[in-house]
Coordinates of C-alpha atoms in Angstrom, one line a residue:
X3 CA 10.9 7.1 -13.9
X4 CA 13.1 8.2 -16.8
X5 CA 12.5 11.8 -15.9
X6 CA 13.5 11.1 -12.3
X7 CA 16.8 9.5 -13.3
X8 CA 17.4 12.3 -15.9
X9 CA 16.9 14.9 -13.1
X10 CA 19.2 12.9 -10.7
X11 CA 21.8 12.6 -13.4
X12 CA 23.0 16.2 -12.9
X13 CA 25.1 17.1 -9.8
X14 CA 23.6 20.6 -9.5
X15 CA 20.1 19.2 -9.3
X16 CA 21.2 16.5 -6.8
X17 CA 22.7 19.3 -4.6
X18 CA 19.4 21.3 -4.9
X19 CA 17.4 18.2 -3.8
X20 CA 19.8 17.7 -0.8
X21 CA 19.2 21.3 0.2
X22 CA 15.5 20.9 -0.1
X23 CA 15.6 17.9 2.2
X24 CA 16.3 20.4 4.9
X25 CA 13.2 22.4 4.2
X26 CA 11.7 24.8 1.8
X27 CA 14.0 27.1 -0.2
X28 CA 13.5 29.9 -2.6
X29 CA 14.9 29.8 -6.2
X30 CA 17.5 32.3 -5.3
X31 CA 18.6 30.2 -2.2
X32 CA 18.9 27.1 -4.4
X33 CA 20.9 29.1 -7.0
X34 CA 23.2 30.8 -4.4
X35 CA 25.8 27.9 -3.9
X36 CA 26.4 27.7 -7.6
X37 CA 26.8 31.4 -8.4
X38 CA 24.4 30.9 -11.3
X39 CA 21.7 33.2 -12.7
X40 CA 18.1 32.8 -11.6
X41 CA 17.3 31.8 -15.2
X42 CA 19.9 28.9 -15.1
X43 CA 18.6 27.8 -11.7
X44 CA 15.0 27.9 -13.0
X45 CA 16.0 25.5 -15.8
X46 CA 17.3 23.0 -13.2
X47 CA 14.2 23.5 -11.0
X48 CA 12.0 22.9 -14.1
X49 CA 13.7 19.6 -14.7
X50 CA 13.1 18.6 -11.0
X51 CA 9.5 19.7 -11.3
X52 CA 9.0 17.7 -14.5
X53 CA 10.3 14.7 -12.7
X54 CA 7.8 15.3 -9.8
X55 CA 10.7 15.7 -7.4
X56 CA 9.9 19.1 -6.2
X57 CA 6.8 21.4 -6.0
X58 CA 7.2 25.1 -6.7
X59 CA 4.7 27.6 -5.1
X60 CA 4.5 31.3 -6.0
X61 CA 4.2 33.5 -3.0
X62 CA 3.9 37.1 -4.3
X63 CA 7.1 37.5 -6.3
X64 CA 8.9 34.7 -4.5
X65 CA 9.1 31.2 -5.8
X66 CA 9.4 28.7 -3.0
X67 CA 10.3 25.1 -3.7
X68 CA 9.9 22.0 -1.5
X69 CA 10.9 18.4 -1.9
X70 CA 8.4 15.8 -3.1
X71 CA 9.9 12.5 -1.9
X72 CA 7.5 10.0 -3.6
X73 CA 9.4 9.7 -6.9
X74 CA 12.6 9.1 -5.0
X75 CA 11.0 6.3 -3.1
X76 CA 9.9 4.7 -6.4
X77 CA 13.4 5.0 -7.8
X78 CA 14.9 3.5 -4.5
X79 CA 12.5 0.6 -4.8
X80 CA 13.5 0.0 -8.4
X81 CA 17.2 0.2 -7.5
X82 CA 16.6 -2.2 -4.5
X83 CA 16.1 -5.1 -6.9
X84 CA 19.6 -4.6 -8.4
X85 CA 21.1 -3.9 -5.0
X86 CA 20.0 -7.4 -3.9
X87 CA 21.3 -8.9 -7.2
X88 CA 24.8 -7.3 -6.8
X89 CA 25.0 -8.0 -3.1
X90 CA 24.4 -11.7 -3.8
X91 CA 27.0 -11.6 -6.6
X92 CA 29.5 -9.9 -4.4
X93 CA 28.9 -12.3 -1.5
X94 CA 29.8 -15.2 -3.9
X95 CA 32.9 -13.4 -5.1
X96 CA 34.0 -12.8 -1.5
X97 CA 33.6 -16.5 -0.7
X98 CA 35.6 -17.5 -3.7
X99 CA 38.4 -15.1 -2.9
X100 CA 38.6 -16.3 0.7
X101 CA 38.7 -19.9 -0.5
X102 CA 41.5 -19.0 -3.0
X103 CA 43.4 -17.1 -0.2
X104 CA 43.1 -20.1 2.1
X105 CA 44.4 -22.5 -0.6
X106 CA 47.4 -20.2 -1.3
X107 CA 48.2 -19.9 2.4
X108 CA 48.1 -23.7 2.6
X109 CA 50.3 -24.1 -0.5
X110 CA 52.7 -21.5 0.9
X111 CA 53.0 -23.3 4.2
X112 CA 53.9 -26.5 2.4
X113 CA 56.6 -24.8 0.4
X114 CA 58.0 -22.9 3.4
X115 CA 61.7 -23.7 4.3
X116 CA 60.7 -23.9 7.9
X117 CA 58.3 -26.7 7.1
X118 CA 58.6 -30.0 8.9
X119 CA 58.1 -31.8 5.6
X120 CA 61.2 -33.6 4.4
X121 CA 63.1 -33.0 7.7
X122 CA 63.2 -36.7 8.6
X123 CA 65.9 -37.5 6.1

């Protein structure tokens, strides 16, 4: 999984994966949005291949890449544990903040000059 997160750690590679989600692309098609050389694109593609995120097939002189989603599913599952953890923590924080806001609103209404409290003098 380290190689998956390493590959996903680069914005260029994430963009390439997003493009591949739409279907097969050649190396030159993947390189085109970045105005990079094919050699530079190949280095990014090699990192994605090493992580098992894509598969490259040679068709004549053309290298065609396609997305291999299984490693992404494993990473998503791993992250899901932490998503549940942080969601629970954020729910607790939200509840505490709402309680604090309610207490402040109640305190402010007691201090308000329009308050009925003390008017019976």
